[in-house]
CSV table of N, CA and C in Angstrom, one decimal:
chain,number,residue,atom,x,y,z
A,720,UNK,N,30.6,-38.5,-69.5
A,720,UNK,CA,29.9,-37.3,-69.9
A,720,UNK,C,28.5,-37.6,-70.4
A,721,UNK,N,28.4,-38.7,-71.1
A,721,UNK,CA,27.0,-39.0,-71.7
A,721,UNK,C,26.1,-39.4,-70.6
A,722,UNK,N,26.5,-39.9,-69.4
A,722,UNK,CA,25.6,-40.2,-68.3
A,722,UNK,C,25.1,-38.9,-67.7
A,723,UNK,N,26.0,-37.9,-67.6
A,723,UNK,CA,25.6,-36.6,-67.1
A,723,UNK,C,24.6,-36.0,-68.0
A,724,UNK,N,24.8,-36.1,-69.3
A,724,UNK,CA,23.9,-35.5,-70.3
A,724,UNK,C,22.6,-36.2,-70.2
A,725,UNK,N,22.5,-37.5,-70.1
A,725,UNK,CA,21.3,-38.3,-70.0
A,725,UNK,C,20.5,-37.9,-68.8
A,726,UNK,N,21.2,-37.8,-67.6
A,726,UNK,CA,20.5,-37.4,-66.4
A,726,UNK,C,19.9,-36.0,-66.5
A,727,UNK,N,20.7,-35.1,-67.1
A,727,UNK,CA,20.2,-33.7,-67.3
A,727,UNK,C,18.9,-33.7,-68.2
A,728,UNK,N,19.0,-34.4,-69.3
A,728,UNK,CA,17.8,-34.5,-70.2
A,728,UNK,C,16.6,-35.1,-69.5
A,729,UNK,N,16.9,-36.2,-68.7
A,729,UNK,CA,15.8,-36.8,-68.0
A,729,UNK,C,15.1,-35.9,-67.0
A,730,UNK,N,16.0,-35.2,-66.2
A,730,UNK,CA,15.4,-34.3,-65.2
A,730,UNK,C,14.7,-33.1,-65.9
A,731,UNK,N,15.2,-32.7,-67.0
A,731,UNK,CA,14.5,-31.6,-67.8
A,731,UNK,C,13.1,-32.0,-68.2
A,732,UNK,N,13.0,-33.2,-68.7
A,732,UNK,CA,11.7,-33.8,-69.2
A,732,UNK,C,10.8,-33.9,-68.0
A,733,UNK,N,11.3,-34.5,-66.9
A,733,UNK,CA,10.4,-34.7,-65.7
A,733,UNK,C,9.9,-33.3,-65.2
A,734,UNK,N,10.9,-32.3,-65.1
A,734,UNK,CA,10.5,-31.0,-64.7
A,734,UNK,C,9.4,-30.4,-65.6
A,735,UNK,N,9.6,-30.5,-66.9
A,735,UNK,CA,8.6,-30.0,-67.8
A,735,UNK,C,7.2,-30.7,-67.6
A,736,UNK,N,7.3,-32.0,-67.4
A,736,UNK,CA,6.0,-32.7,-67.1
A,736,UNK,C,5.3,-32.2,-65.9
A,737,UNK,N,6.1,-31.9,-64.8
A,737,UNK,CA,5.5,-31.4,-63.6
A,737,UNK,C,4.9,-30.0,-63.8
A,738,UNK,N,5.6,-29.2,-64.5
A,738,UNK,CA,5.1,-27.8,-64.8
A,738,UNK,C,3.8,-27.9,-65.6
A,739,UNK,N,3.8,-28.8,-66.6
A,739,UNK,CA,2.5,-29.0,-67.4
A,739,UNK,C,1.4,-29.5,-66.5
A,740,UNK,N,1.7,-30.4,-65.7
A,740,UNK,CA,0.7,-31.0,-64.8
A,740,UNK,C,0.2,-29.9,-63.8
A,741,UNK,N,1.1,-29.1,-63.3
A,741,UNK,CA,0.7,-28.0,-62.4
A,741,UNK,C,-0.2,-27.0,-63.1
A,742,UNK,N,0.2,-26.6,-64.3
A,742,UNK,CA,-0.7,-25.7,-65.1
A,742,UNK,C,-2.0,-26.2,-65.3
A,743,UNK,N,-2.1,-27.5,-65.7
A,743,UNK,CA,-3.4,-28.2,-66.0
A,743,UNK,C,-4.3,-28.2,-64.7
A,744,UNK,N,-3.7,-28.6,-63.6
A,744,UNK,CA,-4.5,-28.6,-62.3
A,744,UNK,C,-4.9,-27.2,-61.9
A,745,UNK,N,-4.1,-26.2,-62.1
A,745,UNK,CA,-4.5,-24.8,-61.7
A,745,UNK,C,-5.6,-24.4,-62.6
A,746,UNK,N,-5.5,-24.7,-63.9
A,746,UNK,CA,-6.6,-24.3,-64.8
A,746,UNK,C,-7.9,-25.0,-64.5
A,747,UNK,N,-7.8,-26.3,-64.2
A,747,UNK,CA,-9.0,-27.0,-63.8
A,747,UNK,C,-9.6,-26.5,-62.5
A,748,UNK,N,-8.8,-26.2,-61.5
A,748,UNK,CA,-9.3,-25.7,-60.3
A,748,UNK,C,-10.0,-24.3,-60.5
A,749,UNK,N,-9.3,-23.5,-61.3
A,749,UNK,CA,-9.9,-22.1,-61.6
A,749,UNK,C,-11.2,-22.3,-62.3
A,750,UNK,N,-11.3,-23.2,-63.2
A,750,UNK,CA,-12.6,-23.4,-64.0
A,750,UNK,C,-13.7,-23.9,-63.0
A,751,UNK,N,-13.4,-24.8,-62.1
A,751,UNK,CA,-14.4,-25.2,-61.2
A,751,UNK,C,-14.9,-24.1,-60.3
A,752,UNK,N,-14.0,-23.3,-59.8
A,752,UNK,CA,-14.4,-22.1,-59.0
A,752,UNK,C,-15.3,-21.1,-59.8
A,753,UNK,N,-14.9,-20.9,-61.0
A,753,UNK,CA,-15.7,-20.0,-61.8
A,753,UNK,C,-17.1,-20.6,-62.0
A,754,UNK,N,-17.2,-21.8,-62.3
A,754,UNK,CA,-18.5,-22.5,-62.5
A,754,UNK,C,-19.3,-22.4,-61.3
A,755,UNK,N,-18.7,-22.7,-60.1
A,755,UNK,CA,-19.4,-22.7,-58.9
A,755,UNK,C,-20.0,-21.3,-58.6
A,756,UNK,N,-19.2,-20.3,-58.8
A,756,UNK,CA,-19.6,-18.9,-58.5
A,756,UNK,C,-20.6,-18.4,-59.5
A,757,UNK,N,-20.6,-18.8,-60.7
A,757,UNK,CA,-21.5,-18.2,-61.7
A,757,UNK,C,-22.7,-19.1,-62.1
A,758,UNK,N,-22.6,-20.4,-62.1
A,758,UNK,CA,-23.6,-21.3,-62.6
A,758,UNK,C,-24.2,-22.2,-61.6
A,759,UNK,N,-23.4,-22.7,-60.7
A,759,UNK,CA,-23.8,-23.8,-59.9
A,759,UNK,C,-25.0,-23.4,-59.0
A,760,UNK,N,-25.0,-22.2,-58.4
A,760,UNK,CA,-26.1,-21.8,-57.5
A,760,UNK,C,-26.7,-20.5,-58.1
A,761,UNK,N,-27.9,-20.7,-58.7
A,761,UNK,CA,-28.5,-19.5,-59.3
A,761,UNK,C,-29.0,-18.5,-58.2
A,762,UNK,N,-29.4,-17.4,-58.6
A,762,UNK,CA,-30.0,-16.4,-57.7
A,762,UNK,C,-31.2,-16.9,-57.0
A,763,UNK,N,-31.4,-16.5,-55.8
A,763,UNK,CA,-32.6,-17.0,-55.0
A,763,UNK,C,-33.9,-16.6,-55.8
A,764,UNK,N,-34.9,-17.3,-55.6
A,764,UNK,CA,-36.2,-17.0,-56.4
A,764,UNK,C,-36.8,-15.7,-56.1
A,765,UNK,N,-36.4,-15.1,-55.0
A,765,UNK,CA,-37.0,-13.7,-54.7
A,765,UNK,C,-36.4,-12.6,-55.6
A,766,UNK,N,-35.2,-12.9,-56.2
A,766,UNK,CA,-34.7,-11.9,-57.0
A,766,UNK,C,-34.7,-12.3,-58.5
A,767,UNK,N,-35.3,-13.5,-58.8
A,767,UNK,CA,-35.4,-14.0,-60.1
A,767,UNK,C,-36.8,-13.9,-60.6
A,768,UNK,N,-37.0,-14.3,-61.8
A,768,UNK,CA,-38.4,-14.2,-62.4
A,768,UNK,C,-39.1,-15.5,-62.0
A,769,UNK,N,-39.6,-15.5,-60.8
A,769,UNK,CA,-40.3,-16.7,-60.2
A,769,UNK,C,-41.6,-16.3,-59.6
A,770,UNK,N,-42.5,-17.3,-59.7
A,770,UNK,CA,-43.8,-17.1,-59.1
A,770,UNK,C,-44.0,-18.2,-58.0
A,771,UNK,N,-44.3,-17.7,-56.8
A,771,UNK,CA,-44.5,-18.6,-55.7
A,771,UNK,C,-45.8,-19.4,-55.9
A,772,UNK,N,-45.7,-20.8,-55.7
A,772,UNK,CA,-46.8,-21.7,-55.9
A,772,UNK,C,-47.2,-22.2,-54.5
A,773,UNK,N,-46.3,-22.5,-53.6
A,773,UNK,CA,-46.6,-23.2,-52.4
A,773,UNK,C,-45.5,-22.9,-51.4
A,774,UNK,N,-45.9,-22.7,-50.1
A,774,UNK,CA,-44.9,-22.5,-49.0
A,774,UNK,C,-45.4,-23.4,-47.9
A,775,UNK,N,-44.4,-24.2,-47.4
A,775,UNK,CA,-44.7,-25.1,-46.2
A,775,UNK,C,-43.7,-24.7,-45.1
A,776,UNK,N,-44.3,-24.6,-43.9
A,776,UNK,CA,-43.4,-24.3,-42.7
A,776,UNK,C,-43.1,-25.6,-42.0
A,777,UNK,N,-41.9,-25.7,-41.5
A,777,UNK,CA,-41.5,-26.9,-40.7
A,777,UNK,C,-42.2,-26.8,-39.3
A,778,UNK,N,-42.4,-27.9,-38.7
A,778,UNK,CA,-43.1,-27.9,-37.4
A,778,UNK,C,-42.4,-27.0,-36.3
A,779,UNK,N,-41.0,-26.9,-36.4
A,779,UNK,CA,-40.3,-26.1,-35.4
A,779,UNK,C,-40.2,-24.6,-35.9
A,780,UNK,N,-40.7,-24.3,-37.1
A,780,UNK,CA,-40.7,-23.0,-37.6
A,780,UNK,C,-39.3,-22.5,-38.1
A,781,UNK,N,-38.3,-23.4,-38.1
A,781,UNK,CA,-37.0,-23.0,-38.4
A,781,UNK,C,-36.6,-23.1,-39.9
A,782,UNK,N,-37.5,-23.7,-40.7
A,782,UNK,CA,-37.3,-23.9,-42.1
A,782,UNK,C,-38.6,-23.7,-42.8
A,783,UNK,N,-38.5,-23.2,-44.1
A,783,UNK,CA,-39.6,-23.1,-45.0
A,783,UNK,C,-39.3,-23.8,-46.3
A,784,UNK,N,-40.2,-24.6,-46.8
A,784,UNK,CA,-40.0,-25.2,-48.1
A,784,UNK,C,-40.8,-24.4,-49.1
A,785,UNK,N,-40.2,-23.9,-50.1
A,785,UNK,CA,-40.9,-23.1,-51.1
A,785,UNK,C,-40.9,-23.7,-52.5
A,786,UNK,N,-42.0,-23.7,-53.2
A,786,UNK,CA,-42.1,-24.2,-54.5
A,786,UNK,C,-42.4,-23.0,-55.4
A,787,UNK,N,-41.6,-22.9,-56.5
A,787,UNK,CA,-41.7,-21.8,-57.4
A,787,UNK,C,-41.8,-22.3,-58.8
A,788,UNK,N,-42.4,-21.5,-59.7
A,788,UNK,CA,-42.4,-21.7,-61.1
A,788,UNK,C,-41.6,-20.6,-61.6
A,789,UNK,N,-40.5,-20.9,-62.3
A,789,UNK,CA,-39.5,-19.9,-62.7
A,789,UNK,C,-39.2,-19.9,-64.2
A,790,UNK,N,-38.8,-18.7,-64.6
A,790,UNK,CA,-38.2,-18.6,-66.0
A,790,UNK,C,-36.8,-18.0,-65.8
A,791,UNK,N,-35.8,-18.6,-66.3
A,791,UNK,CA,-34.4,-18.1,-66.1
A,791,UNK,C,-33.8,-18.0,-67.5
A,792,UNK,N,-32.7,-17.2,-67.5
A,792,UNK,CA,-32.0,-17.0,-68.7
A,792,UNK,C,-32.3,-15.6,-69.2
A,793,UNK,N,-31.5,-15.1,-70.1
A,793,UNK,CA,-31.6,-13.7,-70.6
A,793,UNK,C,-33.0,-13.5,-71.3
A,794,UNK,N,-33.5,-14.5,-72.0
A,794,UNK,CA,-34.8,-14.4,-72.6
A,794,UNK,C,-35.8,-15.3,-72.1
A,795,UNK,N,-35.6,-15.8,-70.9
A,795,UNK,CA,-36.5,-16.7,-70.2
A,795,UNK,C,-36.6,-18.1,-71.0
A,796,UNK,N,-35.4,-18.5,-71.5
A,796,UNK,CA,-35.4,-19.7,-72.3
A,796,UNK,C,-35.4,-21.0,-71.5
A,797,UNK,N,-35.2,-20.9,-70.2
A,797,UNK,CA,-35.5,-22.1,-69.3
A,797,UNK,C,-36.7,-21.8,-68.4
A,798,UNK,N,-37.6,-22.7,-68.4
A,798,UNK,CA,-38.7,-22.5,-67.5
A,798,UNK,C,-39.0,-23.9,-66.8
A,799,UNK,N,-39.5,-23.8,-65.6
A,799,UNK,CA,-39.8,-25.0,-64.8
A,799,UNK,C,-40.0,-24.7,-63.4
A,800,UNK,N,-40.0,-25.8,-62.6
A,800,UNK,CA,-40.2,-25.7,-61.2
A,800,UNK,C,-38.9,-25.7,-60.4
A,801,UNK,N,-38.9,-25.0,-59.3
A,801,UNK,CA,-37.7,-25.0,-58.4
A,801,UNK,C,-38.3,-25.2,-56.9
A,802,UNK,N,-37.6,-26.0,-56.2
A,802,UNK,CA,-37.9,-26.2,-54.8
A,802,UNK,C,-36.7,-25.6,-54.0
A,803,UNK,N,-37.0,-24.7,-53.1
A,803,UNK,CA,-36.0,-24.1,-52.3
A,803,UNK,C,-36.3,-24.2,-50.8
A,804,UNK,N,-35.3,-24.2,-49.9
A,804,UNK,CA,-35.4,-24.2,-48.5
A,804,UNK,C,-34.9,-22.9,-48.0
A,805,UNK,N,-35.8,-22.2,-47.2
A,805,UNK,CA,-35.4,-20.9,-46.7
A,805,UNK,C,-35.3,-21.0,-45.2
A,806,UNK,N,-34.2,-20.5,-44.6
A,806,UNK,CA,-34.0,-20.6,-43.2
A,806,UNK,C,-34.2,-19.1,-42.6
A,807,UNK,N,-35.3,-18.9,-41.9
A,807,UNK,CA,-35.5,-17.5,-41.4
A,807,UNK,C,-34.4,-17.1,-40.4
A,808,UNK,N,-33.9,-18.0,-39.7
A,808,UNK,CA,-32.9,-17.6,-38.7
A,808,UNK,C,-31.6,-17.1,-39.3
A,809,UNK,N,-31.1,-17.8,-40.3
A,809,UNK,CA,-29.9,-17.3,-41.0
A,809,UNK,C,-30.2,-16.5,-42.3
A,810,UNK,N,-31.4,-16.5,-42.7
A,810,UNK,CA,-31.8,-15.8,-43.9
A,810,UNK,C,-31.1,-16.3,-45.2
A,811,UNK,N,-30.9,-17.6,-45.2
A,811,UNK,CA,-30.2,-18.2,-46.4
A,811,UNK,C,-31.2,-19.1,-47.1
A,812,UNK,N,-30.9,-19.1,-48.5
A,812,UNK,CA,-31.7,-20.0,-49.4
A,812,UNK,C,-30.8,-21.2,-49.8
A,813,UNK,N,-31.4,-22.3,-49.9
A,813,UNK,CA,-30.7,-23.5,-50.4
A,813,UNK,C,-31.6,-24.1,-51.5
A,814,UNK,N,-31.1,-24.3,-52.7
A,814,UNK,CA,-31.8,-24.9,-53.8
A,814,UNK,C,-31.8,-26.4,-53.5
A,815,UNK,N,-33.0,-27.0,-53.6
A,815,UNK,CA,-33.1,-28.4,-53.3
A,815,UNK,C,-33.3,-29.2,-54.7
A,816,UNK,N,-34.2,-28.7,-55.5
A,816,UNK,CA,-34.6,-29.4,-56.7
A,816,UNK,C,-35.0,-28.5,-57.8
A,817,UNK,N,-34.7,-28.9,-59.1
A,817,UNK,CA,-35.2,-28.2,-60.2
A,817,UNK,C,-35.8,-29.2,-61.2
A,818,UNK,N,-36.8,-28.8,-61.9
A,818,UNK,CA,-37.4,-29.6,-62.9
A,818,UNK,C,-37.9,-28.8,-64.1
A,819,UNK,N,-37.2,-29.0,-65.2
A,819,UNK,CA,-37.6,-28.3,-66.4
A,819,UNK,C,-39.0,-28.7,-66.9
A,820,UNK,N,-39.8,-27.7,-67.3
A,820,UNK,CA,-41.1,-27.9,-67.7
A,820,UNK,C,-41.5,-27.0,-68.8
A,821,UNK,N,-41.5,-27.5,-70.1
A,821,UNK,CA,-41.9,-26.7,-71.2
A,821,UNK,C,-43.4,-26.6,-71.4
A,822,UNK,N,-44.1,-27.6,-70.9
A,822,UNK,CA,-45.5,-27.6,-71.0
A,822,UNK,C,-46.2,-27.5,-69.6
A,823,UNK,N,-46.5,-26.2,-69.3
A,823,UNK,CA,-47.0,-25.9,-68.0
A,823,UNK,C,-48.4,-26.4,-67.8
A,824,UNK,N,-49.1,-26.7,-68.9
A,824,UNK,CA,-50.5,-27.2,-68.8
A,824,UNK,C,-50.6,-28.6,-68.3
A,825,UNK,N,-49.6,-29.5,-68.7
A,825,UNK,CA,-49.6,-30.9,-68.2
A,825,UNK,C,-48.7,-31.2,-67.1
A,826,UNK,N,-47.7,-30.4,-66.8
A,826,UNK,CA,-46.8,-30.7,-65.7
A,826,UNK,C,-47.3,-30.0,-64.5
A,827,UNK,N,-47.0,-30.7,-63.4
A,827,UNK,CA,-47.4,-30.1,-62.1
A,827,UNK,C,-46.4,-30.7,-61.0
A,828,UNK,N,-46.4,-29.9,-59.9
A,828,UNK,CA,-45.5,-30.3,-58.8
A,828,UNK,C,-46.2,-29.7,-57.5
A,829,UNK,N,-46.0,-30.5,-56.4
A,829,UNK,CA,-46.5,-30.0,-55.1
A,829,UNK,C,-45.7,-30.6,-54.0
A,830,UNK,N,-45.7,-30.0,-52.8
A,830,UNK,CA,-44.9,-30.4,-51.7
A,830,UNK,C,-45.8,-30.8,-50.5
A,831,UNK,N,-45.3,-31.6,-49.7
A,831,UNK,CA,-45.9,-32.0,-48.4
A,831,UNK,C,-44.9,-32.4,-47.4
A,832,UNK,N,-45.2,-32.2,-46.1
A,832,UNK,CA,-44.3,-32.6,-45.1
A,832,UNK,C,-44.7,-34.0,-44.7
A,833,UNK,N,-43.8,-34.9,-44.4
A,833,UNK,CA,-44.1,-36.2,-43.8
A,833,UNK,C,-43.7,-36.1,-42.3
A,834,UNK,N,-44.3,-37.0,-41.5
A,834,UNK,CA,-44.0,-36.9,-40.1
A,834,UNK,C,-42.6,-37.2,-39.7
A,835,UNK,N,-41.8,-37.9,-40.5
A,835,UNK,CA,-40.5,-38.2,-40.1
A,835,UNK,C,-39.5,-37.1,-40.6
A,836,UNK,N,-39.9,-35.8,-40.6
A,836,UNK,CA,-39.1,-34.7,-40.9
A,836,UNK,C,-38.5,-34.8,-42.3
A,837,UNK,N,-39.3,-35.2,-43.3
A,837,UNK,CA,-38.9,-35.3,-44.6
A,837,UNK,C,-39.9,-34.5,-45.5
A,838,UNK,N,-39.4,-34.0,-46.6
A,838,UNK,CA,-40.1,-33.2,-47.5
A,838,UNK,C,-40.5,-34.1,-48.7
A,839,UNK,N,-41.7,-34.3,-49.0
A,839,UNK,CA,-42.2,-35.1,-50.1
A,839,UNK,C,-42.5,-34.2,-51.3
A,840,UNK,N,-41.9,-34.5,-52.4
A,840,UNK,CA,-42.1,-33.7,-53.6
A,840,UNK,C,-42.9,-34.6,-54.6
A,841,UNK,N,-44.2,-34.2,-54.9
A,841,UNK,CA,-45.0,-34.9,-55.8
A,841,UNK,C,-44.8,-34.2,-57.2
A,842,UNK,N,-44.6,-35.0,-58.2
A,842,UNK,CA,-44.4,-34.4,-59.6
A,842,UNK,C,-45.0,-35.3,-60.6
A,843,UNK,N,-45.2,-34.7,-61.8
A,843,UNK,CA,-45.7,-35.4,-62.9
A,843,UNK,C,-44.7,-35.7,-64.0
A,844,UNK,N,-43.5,-35.1,-63.9
A,844,UNK,CA,-42.4,-35.3,-64.8
A,844,UNK,C,-41.8,-36.7,-64.7
A,845,UNK,N,-41.0,-37.1,-65.7
A,845,UNK,CA,-40.3,-38.3,-65.5
A,845,UNK,C,-39.1,-38.1,-64.6
A,846,UNK,N,-38.6,-39.1,-64.0
A,846,UNK,CA,-37.5,-39.0,-63.1
A,846,UNK,C,-36.3,-38.4,-63.7
A,847,UNK,N,-36.1,-38.5,-65.0
A,847,UNK,CA,-34.9,-38.0,-65.6
A,847,UNK,C,-35.0,-36.5,-65.8
A,848,UNK,N,-36.2,-35.9,-65.7
A,848,UNK,CA,-36.4,-34.4,-65.8
A,848,UNK,C,-36.1,-33.7,-64.5
A,849,UNK,N,-36.0,-34.5,-63.4
A,849,UNK,CA,-35.7,-33.9,-62.0
A,849,UNK,C,-34.2,-33.8,-61.8
A,850,UNK,N,-33.8,-32.6,-61.3
A,850,UNK,CA,-32.4,-32.4,-60.9
A,850,UNK,C,-32.4,-32.2,-59.4
A,851,UNK,N,-32.1,-33.2,-58.7
A,851,UNK,CA,-32.1,-33.1,-57.2
A,851,UNK,C,-30.7,-32.6,-56.8
A,852,UNK,N,-30.6,-31.4,-56.3
A,852,UNK,CA,-29.4,-30.8,-55.9
A,852,UNK,C,-29.0,-31.4,-54.5
A,853,UNK,N,-29.9,-31.6,-53.6
A,853,UNK,CA,-29.7,-32.1,-52.3
A,853,UNK,C,-30.8,-33.1,-51.9
A,854,UNK,N,-30.4,-34.3,-51.5
A,854,UNK,CA,-31.4,-35.2,-51.1
A,854,UNK,C,-31.6,-35.2,-49.6
A,855,UNK,N,-30.7,-34.5,-48.9
A,855,UNK,CA,-31.0,-34.1,-47.5
A,855,UNK,C,-30.4,-32.7,-47.2
A,856,UNK,N,-31.0,-32.0,-46.4
A,856,UNK,CA,-30.6,-30.6,-46.2
A,856,UNK,C,-30.5,-30.3,-44.7
A,857,UNK,N,-29.4,-29.7,-44.3
A,857,UNK,CA,-29.2,-29.3,-42.9
A,857,UNK,C,-29.6,-27.8,-42.8
A,858,UNK,N,-30.4,-27.5,-41.8
A,858,UNK,CA,-30.8,-26.2,-41.5
A,858,UNK,C,-30.5,-25.9,-40.0
A,859,UNK,N,-30.6,-24.6,-39.6
A,859,UNK,CA,-30.3,-24.2,-38.2
A,859,UNK,C,-31.5,-23.5,-37.7
A,860,UNK,N,-31.9,-23.9,-36.4
A,860,UNK,CA,-33.0,-23.2,-35.8
A,860,UNK,C,-32.6,-22.0,-35.1
A,861,UNK,N,-33.5,-21.4,-34.3
A,861,UNK,CA,-33.2,-20.1,-33.6
A,861,UNK,C,-32.1,-20.2,-32.6
A,862,UNK,N,-31.9,-21.4,-32.0
A,862,UNK,CA,-30.8,-21.6,-31.1
A,862,UNK,C,-29.5,-21.9,-31.7
A,863,UNK,N,-29.5,-22.0,-33.0
A,863,UNK,CA,-28.3,-22.4,-33.8
A,863,UNK,C,-28.0,-23.9,-33.8
A,864,UNK,N,-29.0,-24.7,-33.4
A,864,UNK,CA,-28.8,-26.1,-33.5
A,864,UNK,C,-29.2,-26.7,-34.8
A,865,UNK,N,-28.5,-27.6,-35.4
A,865,UNK,CA,-28.8,-28.1,-36.7
A,865,UNK,C,-29.9,-29.1,-36.7
A,866,UNK,N,-30.7,-29.1,-37.8
A,866,UNK,CA,-31.7,-30.1,-38.0
A,866,UNK,C,-31.6,-30.6,-39.4
A,867,UNK,N,-32.1,-31.7,-39.7
A,867,UNK,CA,-32.0,-32.3,-41.0
A,867,UNK,C,-33.4,-32.6,-41.6
A,868,UNK,N,-33.5,-32.3,-42.9
A,868,UNK,CA,-34.7,-32.6,-43.7
A,868,UNK,C,-34.3,-33.5,-44.8
A,869,UNK,N,-34.9,-34.6,-45.0
A,869,UNK,CA,-34.6,-35.5,-46.2
A,869,UNK,C,-35.6,-35.1,-47.2
A,870,UNK,N,-35.2,-35.3,-48.5
A,870,UNK,CA,-36.1,-35.0,-49.6
A,870,UNK,C,-36.4,-36.2,-50.4
A,871,UNK,N,-37.7,-36.5,-50.5
A,871,UNK,CA,-38.2,-37.7,-51.3
A,871,UNK,C,-39.0,-37.2,-52.5
A,872,UNK,N,-38.9,-37.9,-53.6
A,872,UNK,CA,-39.7,-37.6,-54.7
A,872,UNK,C,-40.6,-38.7,-55.1
A,873,UNK,N,-41.8,-38.4,-55.6
A,873,UNK,CA,-42.7,-39.4,-55.9
A,873,UNK,C,-43.5,-39.0,-57.2
A,874,UNK,N,-43.5,-39.8,-58.2
A,874,UNK,CA,-44.2,-39.5,-59.4
A,874,UNK,C,-45.7,-39.8,-59.3
A,875,UNK,N,-46.5,-38.9,-59.7
A,875,UNK,CA,-48.0,-39.1,-59.7
A,875,UNK,C,-48.5,-38.8,-61.0
A,876,UNK,N,-49.5,-39.5,-61.5
A,876,UNK,CA,-50.2,-39.1,-62.7
A,876,UNK,C,-51.0,-37.9,-62.6
A,877,UNK,N,-51.6,-37.7,-61.4
A,877,UNK,CA,-52.4,-36.5,-61.1
A,877,UNK,C,-51.8,-36.0,-59.8
A,878,UNK,N,-51.1,-34.9,-59.8
A,878,UNK,CA,-50.5,-34.3,-58.6
A,878,UNK,C,-51.5,-33.9,-57.6
A,879,UNK,N,-51.3,-34.2,-56.4
A,879,UNK,CA,-52.2,-33.6,-55.3
A,879,UNK,C,-51.7,-32.1,-55.1
A,880,UNK,N,-52.5,-31.2,-55.6
A,880,UNK,CA,-52.2,-29.8,-55.4
A,880,UNK,C,-52.9,-29.3,-54.2
A,881,UNK,N,-52.3,-28.5,-53.4
A,881,UNK,CA,-52.9,-27.9,-52.2
A,881,UNK,C,-54.0,-26.9,-52.6
């Protein structure tokens, strides 16, 4: 009888452990989904408080690189630069890079295309201030064929502004 009692207690404890693990995983999964839907991808710059600084068109015309200076938050408590890729064919925005900048007088950023289908981002911030969301981006042209753009950053003391 004590063996049966021991097995029942053991299975009860293991069952409770699995229930607790399941609840923890469900809570974690739900938290990640809520974060992704609310924080991870902010509103595109066209509906946010952003000022366009530079637009570059890809050689095939299927992608546009946009540089914005934005203020985000309820009271504009975050300000800085944002680099977005716009696909005219699919009308989708992809955030590539953000860089907080509290001192707009000394900070600068500019974009340039390189011949190897890569986007060059020149900046005056430290590397730690840049948040690169994607170091390569897939976009689709008018025929629906995928293309790739790689993103490179380079610090400059004096940014080459267009």
